[in-house]
PDB file of C-alpha atoms in Angstrom:
ATOM      1  CA  PRO A  15     153.166  97.631  84.009  1.00 43.00           C
ATOM      2  CA  ARG A  16     155.092 100.458  85.673  1.00 44.00           C
ATOM      3  CA  GLY A  17     156.955  99.426  88.819  1.00 44.00           C
ATOM      4  CA  GLY A  18     157.359  95.842  87.694  1.00 44.00           C
ATOM      5  CA  PRO A  19     160.616  94.016  87.043  1.00 48.00           C
ATOM      6  CA  SER A  20     160.742  95.271  83.454  1.00 51.00           C
ATOM      7  CA  ASP A  21     160.781  98.938  84.547  1.00 52.00           C
ATOM      8  CA  PRO A  22     164.310 100.310  83.801  1.00 53.00           C
ATOM      9  CA  ALA A  23     164.052 102.722  86.752  1.00 53.00           C
ATOM     10  CA  GLU A  24     163.909  99.746  89.130  1.00 50.00           C
ATOM     11  CA  LEU A  25     167.193  98.317  87.846  1.00 53.00           C
ATOM     12  CA  ARG A  26     169.263 100.917  89.743  1.00 57.00           C
ATOM     13  CA  TYR A  27     168.426  99.337  93.122  1.00 61.00           C
ATOM     14  CA  GLY A  28     170.328  96.481  94.749  1.00 69.00           C
ATOM     15  CA  LEU A  29     173.980  95.616  95.231  1.00 63.00           C
ATOM     16  CA  TYR A  30     174.544  93.561  92.086  1.00 67.00           C
ATOM     17  CA  ARG A  31     173.844  94.112  88.399  1.00 70.00           C
ATOM     18  CA  ALA A  32     171.655  91.723  86.409  1.00 70.00           C
ATOM     19  CA  ASP A  33     174.808  90.071  84.995  1.00 72.00           C
ATOM     20  CA  GLY A  34     176.110  89.360  88.529  1.00 68.00           C
ATOM     21  CA  ARG A  35     178.770  92.089  88.697  1.00 71.00           C
ATOM     22  CA  ALA A  36     178.910  94.001  91.996  1.00 65.00           C
ATOM     23  CA  LYS A  37     177.898  97.662  92.089  1.00 65.00           C
ATOM     24  CA  PRO A  38     180.105 100.120  94.064  1.00 58.00           C
ATOM     25  CA  ALA A  39     177.681  99.991  97.011  1.00 59.00           C
ATOM     26  CA  ALA A  40     178.426  96.265  97.477  1.00 57.00           C
ATOM     27  CA  ALA A  41     181.964  97.084  98.653  1.00 56.00           C
ATOM     28  CA  THR A  42     180.604  99.614 101.156  1.00 53.00           C
ATOM     29  CA  VAL A  43     178.152  97.111 102.634  1.00 55.00           C
ATOM     30  CA  ARG A  44     180.857  94.428 102.760  1.00 55.00           C
ATOM     31  CA  ALA A  45     183.182  96.854 104.589  1.00 50.00           C
ATOM     32  CA  ALA A  46     180.466  97.656 107.139  1.00 50.00           C
ATOM     33  CA  PHE A  47     180.154  93.982 108.042  1.00 49.00           C
ATOM     34  CA  THR A  48     183.915  93.341 108.170  1.00 47.00           C
ATOM     35  CA  GLY A  49     184.717  96.306 110.456  1.00 48.00           C
ATOM     36  CA  SER A  50     186.654  98.444 107.987  1.00 50.00           C
ATOM     37  CA  VAL A  51     185.688 101.971 107.023  1.00 50.00           C
ATOM     38  CA  PRO A  52     184.947 102.571 103.340  1.00 51.00           C
ATOM     39  CA  ALA A  53     187.460 104.891 101.686  1.00 53.00           C
ATOM     40  CA  SER A  54     184.905 106.713  99.568  1.00 63.00           C
ATOM     41  CA  PHE A  55     186.163 110.205 100.336  1.00 77.00           C
ATOM     42  CA  ASN A  56     188.620 110.663  97.431  1.00 85.00           C
ATOM     43  CA  ASN A  57     191.391 109.338  99.656  1.00 88.00           C
ATOM     44  CA  GLY A  58     193.886 108.949  96.804  1.00 90.00           C
ATOM     45  CA  PHE A  59     193.028 112.373  95.367  1.00 91.00           C
ATOM     46  CA  GLU A  60     192.132 110.819  92.040  1.00 90.00           C
ATOM     47  CA  ARG A  61     189.279 113.271  91.494  1.00 89.00           C
ATOM     48  CA  GLY A  62     189.995 116.941  91.162  1.00 85.00           C
ATOM     49  CA  ALA A  63     187.899 120.055  91.284  1.00 73.00           C
ATOM     50  CA  GLY A  64     189.931 121.788  88.616  1.00 65.00           C
ATOM     51  CA  ARG A  65     193.513 123.007  88.806  1.00 63.00           C
ATOM     52  CA  ARG A  66     192.701 125.534  91.519  1.00 70.00           C
ATOM     53  CA  GLY A  67     191.354 124.642  94.897  1.00 75.00           C
ATOM     54  CA  PRO A  68     191.351 121.422  96.889  1.00 83.00           C
ATOM     55  CA  PRO A  69     190.676 117.984  95.410  1.00 90.00           C
ATOM     56  CA  ALA A  70     187.041 116.900  95.088  1.00 89.00           C
ATOM     57  CA  ALA A  71     185.281 116.172  98.441  1.00 90.00           C
ATOM     58  CA  TRP A  72     187.973 118.019 100.456  1.00 91.00           C
ATOM     59  CA  ARG A  73     187.604 121.582 101.740  1.00 89.00           C
ATOM     60  CA  GLN A  74     190.222 124.174 102.495  1.00 88.00           C
ATOM     61  CA  HIS A  75     190.418 126.185 105.684  1.00 83.00           C
ATOM     62  CA  GLY A  76     192.932 127.888 107.912  1.00 74.00           C
ATOM     63  CA  ALA A  77     195.626 130.373 106.985  1.00 64.00           C
ATOM     64  CA  ARG A  78     194.862 132.692 104.085  1.00 69.00           C
ATOM     65  CA  ASN A  79     198.401 132.675 102.776  1.00 72.00           C
ATOM     66  CA  PHE A  80     198.204 129.027 101.735  1.00 79.00           C
ATOM     67  CA  ARG A  81     197.347 127.799  98.271  1.00 83.00           C
ATOM     68  CA  VAL A  82     195.747 124.385  97.940  1.00 87.00           C
ATOM     69  CA  ALA A  83     195.587 122.510  94.660  1.00 89.00           C
ATOM     70  CA  TRP A  84     194.904 119.151  93.066  1.00 91.00           C
ATOM     71  CA  ASP A  85     198.297 118.217  91.606  1.00 92.00           C
ATOM     72  CA  THR A  86     198.676 115.705  88.775  1.00 92.00           C
ATOM     73  CA  ARG A  87     202.456 116.244  88.450  1.00 93.00           C
ATOM     74  CA  VAL A  88     203.508 115.004  91.913  1.00 93.00           C
ATOM     75  CA  ARG A  89     201.985 111.846  93.378  1.00 93.00           C
ATOM     76  CA  ARG A  90     202.890 108.789  95.387  1.00 95.00           C
ATOM     77  CA  SER A  91     200.460 106.528  93.544  1.00 93.00           C
ATOM     78  CA  GLY A  92     197.530 106.913  91.196  1.00 92.00           C
ATOM     79  CA  ARG A  93     197.329 110.070  89.149  1.00 91.00           C
ATOM     80  CA  ALA A  94     197.285 112.980  91.622  1.00 94.00           C
ATOM     81  CA  SER A  95     197.964 114.329  95.105  1.00 94.00           C
ATOM     82  CA  ALA A  96     196.866 117.272  97.243  1.00 94.00           C
ATOM     83  CA  ARG A  97     199.322 120.187  97.380  1.00 91.00           C
ATOM     84  CA  LEU A  98     199.523 122.777 100.182  1.00 88.00           C
ATOM     85  CA  ALA A  99     201.928 125.621  99.456  1.00 85.00           C
ATOM     86  CA  SER A 100     202.856 128.814 101.222  1.00 77.00           C
ATOM     87  CA  ALA A 101     201.743 131.757  99.081  1.00 72.00           C
ATOM     88  CA  GLY A 102     204.815 133.848  99.745  1.00 63.00           C
ATOM     89  CA  GLY A 103     206.687 134.278 102.986  1.00 55.00           C
ATOM     90  CA  HIS A 104     206.123 132.359 106.173  1.00 54.00           C
ATOM     91  CA  ALA A 105     202.586 131.143 106.914  1.00 52.00           C
ATOM     92  CA  THR A 106     201.598 132.126 110.434  1.00 56.00           C
ATOM     93  CA  GLY A 107     198.871 129.592 111.131  1.00 64.00           C
ATOM     94  CA  PRO A 108     197.886 126.149 109.908  1.00 71.00           C
ATOM     95  CA  GLY A 109     196.720 125.744 106.359  1.00 81.00           C
ATOM     96  CA  ALA A 110     194.651 122.607 106.015  1.00 89.00           C
ATOM     97  CA  ILE A 111     192.285 120.547 103.966  1.00 91.00           C
ATOM     98  CA  SER A 112     189.741 118.248 105.565  1.00 93.00           C
ATOM     99  CA  VAL A 113     187.138 115.704 104.606  1.00 93.00           C
ATOM    100  CA  LEU A 114     184.172 114.245 106.450  1.00 92.00           C
ATOM    101  CA  VAL A 115     184.589 110.570 107.373  1.00 90.00           C
ATOM    102  CA  PRO A 116     181.869 108.738 105.408  1.00 85.00           C
ATOM    103  CA  GLU A 117     180.482 106.653 108.268  1.00 86.00           C
ATOM    104  CA  PRO A 118     179.330 107.838 111.708  1.00 88.00           C
ATOM    105  CA  PRO A 119     181.842 106.944 114.435  1.00 92.00           C
ATOM    106  CA  THR A 120     181.180 104.025 116.738  1.00 92.00           C
ATOM    107  CA  PRO A 121     181.639 105.237 120.347  1.00 93.00           C
ATOM    108  CA  GLY A 122     184.573 103.473 121.972  1.00 95.00           C
ATOM    109  CA  ALA A 123     185.875 102.125 118.660  1.00 94.00           C
ATOM    110  CA  ARG A 124     189.571 102.600 118.010  1.00 95.00           C
ATOM    111  CA  TYR A 125     190.498 104.111 114.644  1.00 95.00           C
ATOM    112  CA  VAL A 126     193.730 104.530 112.732  1.00 95.00           C
ATOM    113  CA  VAL A 127     194.266 106.901 109.827  1.00 95.00           C
ATOM    114  CA  THR A 128     197.377 106.954 107.652  1.00 95.00           C
ATOM    115  CA  ALA A 129     198.597 109.213 104.865  1.00 96.00           C
ATOM    116  CA  TRP A 130     201.780 109.837 102.945  1.00 96.00           C
ATOM    117  CA  GLY A 131     203.430 113.237 102.770  1.00 94.00           C
ATOM    118  CA  ARG A 132     206.356 114.816 100.971  1.00 93.00           C
ATOM    119  CA  GLY A 133     207.876 118.283 101.386  1.00 87.00           C
ATOM    120  CA  ALA A 134     209.924 120.611  99.202  1.00 84.00           C
ATOM    121  CA  GLY A 135     211.505 123.429 101.168  1.00 77.00           C
ATOM    122  CA  ALA A 136     208.845 122.845 103.821  1.00 72.00           C
ATOM    123  CA  ILE A 137     209.840 124.361 107.139  1.00 72.00           C
ATOM    124  CA  GLY A 138     207.243 124.016 109.887  1.00 77.00           C
ATOM    125  CA  ARG A 139     204.941 121.199 110.963  1.00 85.00           C
ATOM    126  CA  SER A 140     202.987 119.120 108.491  1.00 90.00           C
ATOM    127  CA  ARG A 141     200.820 116.422 109.990  1.00 93.00           C
ATOM    128  CA  LEU A 142     197.718 114.241 109.813  1.00 96.00           C
ATOM    129  CA  VAL A 143     194.785 114.692 112.204  1.00 96.00           C
ATOM    130  CA  LEU A 144     191.650 112.656 112.957  1.00 97.00           C
ATOM    131  CA  ALA A 145     189.169 114.790 114.928  1.00 96.00           C
ATOM    132  CA  TRP A 146     185.760 113.904 116.407  1.00 96.00           C
ATOM    133  CA  TYR A 147     182.903 116.404 116.799  1.00 96.00           C
ATOM    134  CA  ASP A 148     179.593 116.473 118.647  1.00 94.00           C
ATOM    135  CA  ALA A 149     176.262 117.180 116.943  1.00 92.00           C
ATOM    136  CA  SER A 150     176.697 120.959 117.423  1.00 93.00           C
ATOM    137  CA  GLY A 151     180.043 120.918 115.564  1.00 93.00           C
ATOM    138  CA  ARG A 152     182.264 121.352 118.636  1.00 95.00           C
ATOM    139  CA  GLU A 153     185.552 119.463 118.443  1.00 96.00           C
ATOM    140  CA  LEU A 154     185.712 116.849 121.206  1.00 97.00           C
ATOM    141  CA  VAL A 155     189.093 115.198 120.799  1.00 96.00           C
ATOM    142  CA  ARG A 156     191.736 114.724 118.152  1.00 96.00           C
ATOM    143  CA  ALA A 157     194.404 112.182 117.280  1.00 97.00           C
ATOM    144  CA  THR A 158     197.496 113.720 115.679  1.00 96.00           C
ATOM    145  CA  SER A 159     200.407 112.126 113.856  1.00 97.00           C
ATOM    146  CA  ALA A 160     204.045 112.966 114.431  1.00 95.00           C
ATOM    147  CA  PRO A 161     205.163 115.753 112.085  1.00 92.00           C
ATOM    148  CA  LEU A 162     206.384 114.902 108.607  1.00 90.00           C
ATOM    149  CA  LEU A 163     210.164 114.639 108.593  1.00 84.00           C
ATOM    150  CA  ALA A 164     212.100 117.116 106.479  1.00 76.00           C
ATOM    151  CA  GLY A 165     213.347 115.844 103.155  1.00 75.00           C
ATOM    152  CA  GLY A 166     212.132 115.273  99.653  1.00 80.00           C
ATOM    153  CA  SER A 167     210.985 111.653  99.879  1.00 89.00           C
ATOM    154  CA  TRP A 168     207.538 110.343 100.789  1.00 94.00           C
ATOM    155  CA  GLY A 169     207.027 109.630 104.496  1.00 94.00           C
ATOM    156  CA  ARG A 170     204.170 107.824 106.231  1.00 96.00           C
ATOM    157  CA  LEU A 171     202.014 109.646 108.785  1.00 96.00           C
ATOM    158  CA  VAL A 172     199.888 107.720 111.323  1.00 97.00           C
ATOM    159  CA  ALA A 173     197.276 108.937 113.833  1.00 97.00           C
ATOM    160  CA  ARG A 174     195.431 106.610 116.238  1.00 96.00           C
ATOM    161  CA  GLY A 175     192.535 107.400 118.540  1.00 96.00           C
ATOM    162  CA  THR A 176     189.295 106.257 120.148  1.00 96.00           C
ATOM    163  CA  ALA A 177     185.925 107.765 119.253  1.00 96.00           C
ATOM    164  CA  PRO A 178     184.368 109.468 122.307  1.00 97.00           C
ATOM    165  CA  ALA A 179     180.874 108.539 123.511  1.00 95.00           C
ATOM    166  CA  ASP A 180     179.198 111.710 122.245  1.00 94.00           C
ATOM    167  CA  ALA A 181     180.886 111.851 118.818  1.00 95.00           C
ATOM    168  CA  ALA A 182     178.432 112.543 116.004  1.00 94.00           C
ATOM    169  CA  TYR A 183     180.975 112.639 113.162  1.00 94.00           C
ATOM    170  CA  ALA A 184     184.690 112.768 112.407  1.00 95.00           C
ATOM    171  CA  ARG A 185     186.929 114.620 109.966  1.00 95.00           C
ATOM    172  CA  VAL A 186     190.369 113.789 108.559  1.00 96.00           C
ATOM    173  CA  ARG A 187     192.636 116.850 108.302  1.00 95.00           C
ATOM    174  CA  LEU A 188     195.929 117.310 106.476  1.00 94.00           C
ATOM    175  CA  GLU A 189     197.734 120.309 107.956  1.00 90.00           C
ATOM    176  CA  SER A 190     200.815 122.391 107.333  1.00 86.00           C
ATOM    177  CA  GLU A 191     201.519 124.875 110.116  1.00 81.00           C
ATOM    178  CA  ARG A 192     203.964 127.796 110.255  1.00 72.00           C
ATOM    179  CA  SER A 193     205.366 126.558 107.007  1.00 69.00           C
ATOM    180  CA  ARG A 194     207.326 127.859 104.091  1.00 75.00           C
ATOM    181  CA  GLY A 195     207.537 125.801 100.931  1.00 82.00           C
ATOM    182  CA  THR A 196     205.260 123.059  99.617  1.00 88.00           C
ATOM    183  CA  VAL A 197     203.836 119.816 101.016  1.00 90.00           C
ATOM    184  CA  TRP A 198     202.033 117.088  99.079  1.00 93.00           C
ATOM    185  CA  PHE A 199     199.728 114.480 100.619  1.00 95.00           C
ATOM    186  CA  ASP A 200     198.496 111.237  99.058  1.00 96.00           C
ATOM    187  CA  ASP A 201     197.006 107.810  99.818  1.00 95.00           C
ATOM    188  CA  VAL A 202     194.912 108.505 102.920  1.00 95.00           C
ATOM    189  CA  ALA A 203     193.559 105.325 104.550  1.00 93.00           C
ATOM    190  CA  LEU A 204     191.153 104.950 107.463  1.00 92.00           C
ATOM    191  CA  GLY A 205     190.191 101.842 109.405  1.00 89.00           C
ATOM    192  CA  ARG A 206     189.327 100.431 112.805  1.00 87.00           C
ATOM    193  CA  ARG A 207     191.909  98.859 115.064  1.00 80.00           C
ATOM    194  CA  ARG A 208     191.176  95.519 116.674  1.00 68.00           C
TER     195      ARG A 208
END
């Protein structure tokens, strides 16, 4: 009979497959009970949205004279990174990509977000931001990393902050401001601090 245990449509529910292997949702539920935030937002830039435009799940905004791309040639780990490049001349404002944090913030909880960045001819400020917003979309507060140091090697960026009481959601931003040259970002990680 339809709806019974032999119905194939019913087999997609649950956290484990019939053979005992965990489904991807099992890791998310486990993370919720251990206090970590699931990194299900393409944090290693392994998924692209084609050669042009930001990596999958991330959106571009800010200065018009920036080009954002999913880059499979330069990476810290995995198979790709996110590339922000000045499209000629000196960018006047911040070019950025951002992604919605996959879980609602817990008011008063302390969060830390890390990422790795690398510049080539990058003059300006490249940094990592964790920003909280209210239900109307107004930015409440942000935690910002120190700027990426000049040089061609990968450097770690860290931002720490506490979610305000009226935060409805948070976004992670990777920014390059008043820059010339190219910056790559990879391996974004988000978690709660004890």
